């Protein structure tokens, strides 16, 4: 019958929410039973695994009824905000190079057990850099949705304190959680703790936190994904870049990508010939987030007017409104 190692591996992968490893262990168990001459039991196990894979192929990886087994409790509740995204890679408009990188990360995670068994490590420590609104936070949601794991967003307001040593202790709790609850752990606005040591505004406590982060991420051997995102890669400490498996660079959308984004959001709600190239030209210079906001505003106007079809003029007006709002925000930030 099943040996202790198989049973422990099954329980551990179930507790960590690692479905790929759970199924892989189940197949190893079936092979073990077959070698022992218990062919009927082996076939039954293989059939159950096949049924699970078939169901997994036709339903979302994250379900509405998902049990929040990884929901932070106690002090962790003030450090981590958890969600269960349903976003998929197809929901993003990406340049080809970035699309290849993300697809590779997802494939490596889905085949993590096979990769680990051969002494290699799948990519799981990621640094996302680029201007605001270009898809960094959305990427963390997509990774969680594609892999069927929770998204844990690290709350910097709860993590960083004025007391010496306390922030590093809280950071240790976050990294302990990566082993206890598999998921995507997002450090957004990462430059708040990852700034270069020795900068004029360097604060001693933040320097100690950075040193702690460098040590903890290097020692982390969990099966969770650690994702750091920043709008200001130029201020990050150089030692950080060596600690990540991949650095993903985000940029404002090209006119072609803007056209694809607008079509995806609005084509079902517009009639006749739509001047997509002109609309993309109007959107030039806006971020993905700003264009998405404009399309959402156009959709809401249509809903409030009894599902009236959206016109190109409606879209242009919303895009210009976002441009004005964006200009004001940038002026206030200066």
Tab-separated table of C-alpha atoms in Angstrom:
chain	number	residue	atom	x	y	z
A	1	UNK	CA	0.000	0.000	0.000
A	2	UNK	CA	0.960	3.703	-0.067
A	3	UNK	CA	4.171	4.426	1.789
A	4	UNK	CA	4.555	7.183	4.366
A	5	UNK	CA	6.481	9.502	2.038
A	6	UNK	CA	3.697	9.474	-0.547
A	7	UNK	CA	1.063	10.177	2.077
A	8	UNK	CA	3.070	13.053	3.552
A	9	UNK	CA	3.681	14.511	0.086
A	10	UNK	CA	-0.031	14.302	-0.738
A	11	UNK	CA	-1.024	16.058	2.482
A	12	UNK	CA	1.652	18.744	2.135
A	13	UNK	CA	0.759	19.583	-1.464
A	14	UNK	CA	-2.943	19.719	-0.540
A	15	UNK	CA	-2.277	22.060	2.404
A	16	UNK	CA	-0.146	24.326	0.204
A	17	UNK	CA	-2.746	24.360	-2.555
A	18	UNK	CA	-0.237	22.933	-5.047
A	19	UNK	CA	-2.574	20.973	-7.329
A	20	UNK	CA	0.153	20.150	-9.865
A	21	UNK	CA	2.348	18.557	-7.204
A	22	UNK	CA	-0.668	16.779	-5.671
A	23	UNK	CA	-1.531	15.135	-8.993
A	24	UNK	CA	2.115	14.291	-9.690
A	25	UNK	CA	2.401	12.580	-6.301
A	26	UNK	CA	-0.834	10.681	-6.959
A	27	UNK	CA	0.617	9.342	-10.227
A	28	UNK	CA	3.796	8.288	-8.396
A	29	UNK	CA	1.573	6.454	-5.933
A	30	UNK	CA	-0.216	4.718	-8.809
A	31	UNK	CA	3.112	3.628	-10.280
A	32	UNK	CA	4.177	2.275	-6.896
A	33	UNK	CA	0.969	0.258	-6.597
A	34	UNK	CA	1.411	-1.119	-10.120
A	35	UNK	CA	4.956	-2.275	-9.331
A	36	UNK	CA	3.602	-4.019	-6.237
A	37	UNK	CA	1.131	-5.950	-8.394
A	38	UNK	CA	-1.968	-4.011	-7.343
A	39	UNK	CA	-2.851	-3.077	-10.910
A	40	UNK	CA	-6.567	-2.479	-10.344
A	41	UNK	CA	-5.903	0.102	-7.623
A	42	UNK	CA	-3.234	1.729	-9.798
A	43	UNK	CA	-5.673	2.069	-12.690
A	44	UNK	CA	-8.337	3.541	-10.407
A	45	UNK	CA	-5.901	6.180	-9.135
A	46	UNK	CA	-4.821	7.056	-12.697
A	47	UNK	CA	-8.468	7.344	-13.768
A	48	UNK	CA	-9.201	9.733	-10.895
A	49	UNK	CA	-6.195	11.866	-11.844
A	50	UNK	CA	-7.367	11.971	-15.474
A	51	UNK	CA	-10.873	13.022	-14.369
A	52	UNK	CA	-9.387	15.815	-12.252
A	53	UNK	CA	-7.292	17.077	-15.176
A	54	UNK	CA	-10.316	16.997	-17.494
A	55	UNK	CA	-12.404	19.049	-15.056
A	56	UNK	CA	-9.499	21.428	-14.508
A	57	UNK	CA	-9.244	22.061	-18.253
A	58	UNK	CA	-12.854	23.231	-18.588
A	59	UNK	CA	-13.344	25.276	-15.411
A	60	UNK	CA	-11.553	28.229	-13.844
A	61	UNK	CA	-8.606	27.512	-11.597
A	62	UNK	CA	-10.133	29.737	-8.922
A	63	UNK	CA	-13.751	29.030	-7.991
A	64	UNK	CA	-16.451	31.257	-6.555
A	65	UNK	CA	-16.754	28.772	-3.704
A	66	UNK	CA	-13.019	28.598	-3.028
A	67	UNK	CA	-12.348	28.072	0.678
A	68	UNK	CA	-10.036	30.823	1.925
A	69	UNK	CA	-7.680	28.443	3.719
A	70	UNK	CA	-4.831	30.933	3.300
A	71	UNK	CA	-6.645	33.964	4.769
A	72	UNK	CA	-4.267	35.823	7.114
A	73	UNK	CA	-5.192	35.820	10.785
A	74	UNK	CA	-3.981	37.603	13.872
A	75	UNK	CA	-1.097	40.005	13.288
A	76	UNK	CA	-0.710	38.776	9.693
A	77	UNK	CA	-4.154	40.228	8.911
A	78	UNK	CA	-2.595	43.690	9.273
A	79	UNK	CA	0.297	42.775	6.986
A	80	UNK	CA	-1.371	40.889	4.131
A	81	UNK	CA	-4.538	41.603	2.131
A	82	UNK	CA	-5.782	38.447	0.391
A	83	UNK	CA	-7.888	38.078	-2.747
A	84	UNK	CA	-8.707	35.265	-5.178
A	85	UNK	CA	-8.303	36.729	-8.692
A	86	UNK	CA	-9.882	35.226	-11.788
A	87	UNK	CA	-7.811	37.218	-14.269
A	88	UNK	CA	-6.068	35.301	-17.033
A	89	UNK	CA	-3.143	36.083	-19.307
A	90	UNK	CA	-5.582	36.602	-22.199
A	91	UNK	CA	-7.039	39.559	-20.264
A	92	UNK	CA	-3.796	41.503	-20.730
A	93	UNK	CA	-2.513	43.366	-23.775
A	94	UNK	CA	1.252	42.824	-23.799
A	95	UNK	CA	4.202	43.419	-26.035
A	96	UNK	CA	5.595	40.150	-27.468
A	97	UNK	CA	8.700	40.010	-25.247
A	98	UNK	CA	6.722	40.464	-22.029
A	99	UNK	CA	4.105	37.955	-23.155
A	100	UNK	CA	6.822	35.340	-23.701
A	101	UNK	CA	8.299	35.997	-20.241
A	102	UNK	CA	4.974	35.666	-18.433
A	103	UNK	CA	3.962	32.574	-20.394
A	104	UNK	CA	7.273	30.939	-19.489
A	105	UNK	CA	6.834	31.731	-15.794
A	106	UNK	CA	3.337	30.234	-15.782
A	107	UNK	CA	4.468	27.097	-17.639
A	108	UNK	CA	7.405	26.610	-15.273
A	109	UNK	CA	5.087	26.936	-12.262
A	110	UNK	CA	2.652	24.409	-13.705
A	111	UNK	CA	5.532	21.993	-14.210
A	112	UNK	CA	7.318	22.902	-10.978
A	113	UNK	CA	7.431	19.396	-9.558
A	114	UNK	CA	9.072	17.919	-12.652
A	115	UNK	CA	11.596	20.770	-12.709
A	116	UNK	CA	12.394	20.383	-8.992
A	117	UNK	CA	12.808	16.629	-9.327
A	118	UNK	CA	15.648	17.278	-11.777
A	119	UNK	CA	17.475	19.610	-9.417
A	120	UNK	CA	16.351	22.853	-11.085
A	121	UNK	CA	14.142	25.695	-9.830
A	122	UNK	CA	11.144	27.281	-11.576
A	123	UNK	CA	11.099	31.067	-11.783
A	124	UNK	CA	9.159	32.486	-8.846
A	125	UNK	CA	10.993	35.600	-7.584
A	126	UNK	CA	10.026	38.420	-9.928
A	127	UNK	CA	10.793	42.123	-10.124
A	128	UNK	CA	8.365	44.214	-12.201
A	129	UNK	CA	9.546	47.682	-13.250
A	130	UNK	CA	7.917	50.401	-15.325
A	131	UNK	CA	5.728	53.538	-15.284
A	132	UNK	CA	2.389	53.648	-13.431
A	133	UNK	CA	-0.611	52.052	-15.111
A	134	UNK	CA	1.345	49.707	-17.375
A	135	UNK	CA	0.101	46.415	-15.876
A	136	UNK	CA	2.440	45.510	-13.013
A	137	UNK	CA	-0.238	44.999	-10.353
A	138	UNK	CA	-2.510	43.321	-12.910
A	139	UNK	CA	0.319	40.869	-13.646
A	140	UNK	CA	0.297	39.685	-10.026
A	141	UNK	CA	-3.471	39.084	-10.290
A	142	UNK	CA	-3.024	37.208	-13.575
A	143	UNK	CA	-0.315	34.954	-12.125
A	144	UNK	CA	-2.580	34.103	-9.177
A	145	UNK	CA	-5.554	33.503	-11.474
A	146	UNK	CA	-3.619	31.318	-13.910
A	147	UNK	CA	-2.105	29.199	-11.115
A	148	UNK	CA	-5.267	28.997	-8.995
A	149	UNK	CA	-3.640	30.398	-5.845
A	150	UNK	CA	-4.470	33.389	-3.618
A	151	UNK	CA	-2.943	36.820	-4.148
A	152	UNK	CA	-1.443	38.206	-0.933
A	153	UNK	CA	-0.712	41.926	-1.180
A	154	UNK	CA	1.806	43.105	1.412
A	155	UNK	CA	0.430	46.143	3.229
A	156	UNK	CA	3.364	48.526	3.559
A	157	UNK	CA	1.434	50.732	5.991
A	158	UNK	CA	1.278	47.775	8.360
A	159	UNK	CA	4.788	46.542	7.624
A	160	UNK	CA	6.873	49.684	8.089
A	161	UNK	CA	7.033	51.114	11.612
A	162	UNK	CA	9.242	53.674	13.361
A	163	UNK	CA	10.496	51.184	15.926
A	164	UNK	CA	13.923	49.650	15.499
A	165	UNK	CA	13.733	45.987	14.605
A	166	UNK	CA	9.944	45.787	14.494
A	167	UNK	CA	9.636	46.135	10.716
A	168	UNK	CA	12.171	43.366	10.106
A	169	UNK	CA	10.255	41.113	12.522
A	170	UNK	CA	7.042	41.753	10.601
A	171	UNK	CA	8.833	41.077	7.334
A	172	UNK	CA	9.909	37.701	8.762
A	173	UNK	CA	6.227	36.897	9.400
A	174	UNK	CA	5.444	37.620	5.756
A	175	UNK	CA	8.220	35.311	4.539
A	176	UNK	CA	7.135	32.605	6.994
A	177	UNK	CA	3.680	32.851	5.413
A	178	UNK	CA	5.120	32.101	1.944
A	179	UNK	CA	5.972	28.628	3.240
A	180	UNK	CA	2.746	28.110	5.184
A	181	UNK	CA	0.309	29.335	2.507
A	182	UNK	CA	1.266	29.045	-1.148
A	183	UNK	CA	0.283	32.057	-3.207
A	184	UNK	CA	1.485	35.122	-5.080
A	185	UNK	CA	2.975	37.628	-2.605
A	186	UNK	CA	2.992	41.170	-4.028
A	187	UNK	CA	5.248	43.906	-2.658
A	188	UNK	CA	3.784	46.888	-4.511
A	189	UNK	CA	5.605	50.263	-4.456
A	190	UNK	CA	8.648	48.218	-3.563
A	191	UNK	CA	11.007	51.208	-3.633
A	192	UNK	CA	9.594	52.096	-0.195
A	193	UNK	CA	11.791	49.347	1.277
A	194	UNK	CA	14.209	48.652	-1.580
A	195	UNK	CA	15.900	52.046	-2.012
A	196	UNK	CA	19.651	52.209	-2.364
A	197	UNK	CA	21.631	52.278	0.839
A	198	UNK	CA	23.493	55.555	1.224
A	199	UNK	CA	20.978	57.835	-0.525
A	200	UNK	CA	20.645	61.341	1.012
A	201	UNK	CA	17.232	60.454	2.477
A	202	UNK	CA	18.401	57.056	3.738
A	203	UNK	CA	16.743	56.110	7.032
A	204	UNK	CA	18.536	53.683	9.326
A	205	UNK	CA	15.494	51.513	9.950
A	206	UNK	CA	14.719	51.172	6.227
A	207	UNK	CA	18.357	50.244	5.600
A	208	UNK	CA	18.030	47.434	8.131
A	209	UNK	CA	14.752	46.333	6.513
A	210	UNK	CA	16.443	46.187	3.101
A	211	UNK	CA	19.265	44.077	4.522
A	212	UNK	CA	16.668	41.767	6.088
A	213	UNK	CA	14.739	41.525	2.815
A	214	UNK	CA	17.901	40.630	0.889
A	215	UNK	CA	18.663	37.849	3.348
A	216	UNK	CA	15.089	36.513	3.526
A	217	UNK	CA	14.425	36.437	-0.216
A	218	UNK	CA	17.745	34.678	-0.798
A	219	UNK	CA	16.945	32.045	1.839
A	220	UNK	CA	13.309	31.603	0.794
A	221	UNK	CA	12.723	28.099	-0.583
A	222	UNK	CA	8.926	28.075	-0.510
A	223	UNK	CA	6.680	27.260	-3.474
A	224	UNK	CA	5.104	30.737	-3.455
A	225	UNK	CA	5.770	33.461	-6.012
A	226	UNK	CA	7.337	36.634	-4.630
A	227	UNK	CA	6.560	39.632	-6.835
A	228	UNK	CA	8.013	43.107	-6.238
A	229	UNK	CA	6.739	46.031	-8.329
A	230	UNK	CA	8.098	49.551	-8.616
A	231	UNK	CA	7.691	52.678	-10.728
A	232	UNK	CA	11.215	53.783	-9.803
A	233	UNK	CA	13.784	51.060	-10.581
A	234	UNK	CA	16.543	53.674	-10.662
A	235	UNK	CA	16.410	54.076	-6.848
A	236	UNK	CA	16.512	50.350	-6.046
A	237	UNK	CA	19.591	48.968	-4.365
A	238	UNK	CA	21.754	47.184	-6.938
A	239	UNK	CA	22.037	44.085	-4.747
A	240	UNK	CA	18.300	43.480	-5.170
A	241	UNK	CA	18.470	42.691	-8.870
A	242	UNK	CA	20.629	39.609	-8.241
A	243	UNK	CA	18.029	38.179	-5.841
A	244	UNK	CA	15.263	37.935	-8.456
A	245	UNK	CA	14.890	35.168	-11.041
A	246	UNK	CA	13.455	37.535	-13.641
A	247	UNK	CA	13.160	41.295	-14.149
A	248	UNK	CA	10.087	42.168	-16.238
A	249	UNK	CA	10.104	45.605	-17.862
A	250	UNK	CA	6.815	47.369	-18.570
A	251	UNK	CA	6.348	50.296	-20.942
A	252	UNK	CA	3.486	52.552	-22.089
A	253	UNK	CA	1.366	50.899	-24.794
A	254	UNK	CA	2.168	51.321	-28.477
A	255	UNK	CA	-0.532	52.501	-30.888
A	256	UNK	CA	-1.068	48.897	-32.020
A	257	UNK	CA	-1.509	47.737	-28.421
A	258	UNK	CA	-3.893	50.620	-27.739
A	259	UNK	CA	-5.994	49.587	-30.731
A	260	UNK	CA	-6.123	45.981	-29.473
A	261	UNK	CA	-7.089	47.175	-25.980
A	262	UNK	CA	-9.871	49.433	-27.276
A	263	UNK	CA	-11.243	46.701	-29.551
A	264	UNK	CA	-11.254	44.175	-26.723
A	265	UNK	CA	-13.108	46.514	-24.386
A	266	UNK	CA	-15.601	48.131	-26.758
A	267	UNK	CA	-16.129	46.206	-30.022
A	268	UNK	CA	-19.206	44.379	-28.668
A	269	UNK	CA	-20.835	47.707	-27.765
A	270	UNK	CA	-20.217	49.703	-30.963
A	271	UNK	CA	-21.949	49.437	-34.336
A	272	UNK	CA	-20.829	49.910	-37.917
A	273	UNK	CA	-17.319	50.818	-39.008
A	274	UNK	CA	-15.293	51.965	-36.036
A	275	UNK	CA	-12.158	54.105	-36.666
A	276	UNK	CA	-9.975	52.090	-34.270
A	277	UNK	CA	-6.735	53.602	-35.595
A	278	UNK	CA	-8.041	57.130	-34.949
A	279	UNK	CA	-9.201	56.202	-31.461
A	280	UNK	CA	-5.795	54.645	-30.737
A	281	UNK	CA	-4.167	57.853	-31.947
A	282	UNK	CA	-6.366	59.856	-29.577
A	283	UNK	CA	-5.295	57.532	-26.748
A	284	UNK	CA	-1.578	57.904	-27.519
A	285	UNK	CA	0.425	58.780	-24.425
A	286	UNK	CA	-2.098	57.329	-21.986
A	287	UNK	CA	-1.338	54.232	-19.924
A	288	UNK	CA	-3.222	50.933	-20.079
A	289	UNK	CA	-4.943	51.841	-16.812
A	290	UNK	CA	-6.022	55.263	-18.086
A	291	UNK	CA	-7.423	53.844	-21.336
A	292	UNK	CA	-9.241	51.122	-19.415
A	293	UNK	CA	-10.729	53.782	-17.153
A	294	UNK	CA	-11.922	55.722	-20.215
A	295	UNK	CA	-13.553	52.648	-21.771
A	296	UNK	CA	-15.265	51.846	-18.468
A	297	UNK	CA	-16.675	55.389	-18.357
A	298	UNK	CA	-18.034	54.993	-21.896
A	299	UNK	CA	-19.620	51.671	-20.940
A	300	UNK	CA	-21.277	53.204	-17.875
A	301	UNK	CA	-22.708	56.036	-19.974
A	302	UNK	CA	-24.171	53.454	-22.358
A	303	UNK	CA	-25.728	51.480	-19.486
A	304	UNK	CA	-27.301	54.603	-17.976
A	305	UNK	CA	-28.792	55.496	-21.361
A	306	UNK	CA	-30.656	52.195	-21.829
A	307	UNK	CA	-27.751	50.352	-23.477
A	308	UNK	CA	-27.359	52.955	-26.217
A	309	UNK	CA	-24.585	51.903	-28.636
A	310	UNK	CA	-21.287	53.643	-27.916
A	311	UNK	CA	-20.033	56.005	-30.632
A	312	UNK	CA	-16.496	56.956	-31.579
A	313	UNK	CA	-17.240	60.469	-30.305
A	314	UNK	CA	-18.140	59.047	-26.897
A	315	UNK	CA	-14.846	57.214	-26.700
A	316	UNK	CA	-12.811	60.234	-27.828
A	317	UNK	CA	-14.508	62.404	-25.205
A	318	UNK	CA	-13.726	59.929	-22.434
A	319	UNK	CA	-10.122	59.584	-23.582
A	320	UNK	CA	-9.672	63.369	-23.583
A	321	UNK	CA	-11.162	63.546	-20.081
A	322	UNK	CA	-8.616	60.986	-18.881
A	323	UNK	CA	-5.807	62.960	-20.558
A	324	UNK	CA	-6.828	66.128	-18.717
A	325	UNK	CA	-7.155	64.261	-15.400
A	326	UNK	CA	-3.781	62.606	-15.943
A	327	UNK	CA	-2.157	65.966	-16.647
A	328	UNK	CA	-3.548	67.402	-13.431
A	329	UNK	CA	-2.293	64.427	-11.404
A	330	UNK	CA	1.197	64.742	-12.854
A	331	UNK	CA	1.228	68.496	-12.166
A	332	UNK	CA	0.285	67.922	-8.511
A	333	UNK	CA	3.010	65.272	-8.195
A	334	UNK	CA	5.734	67.705	-9.250
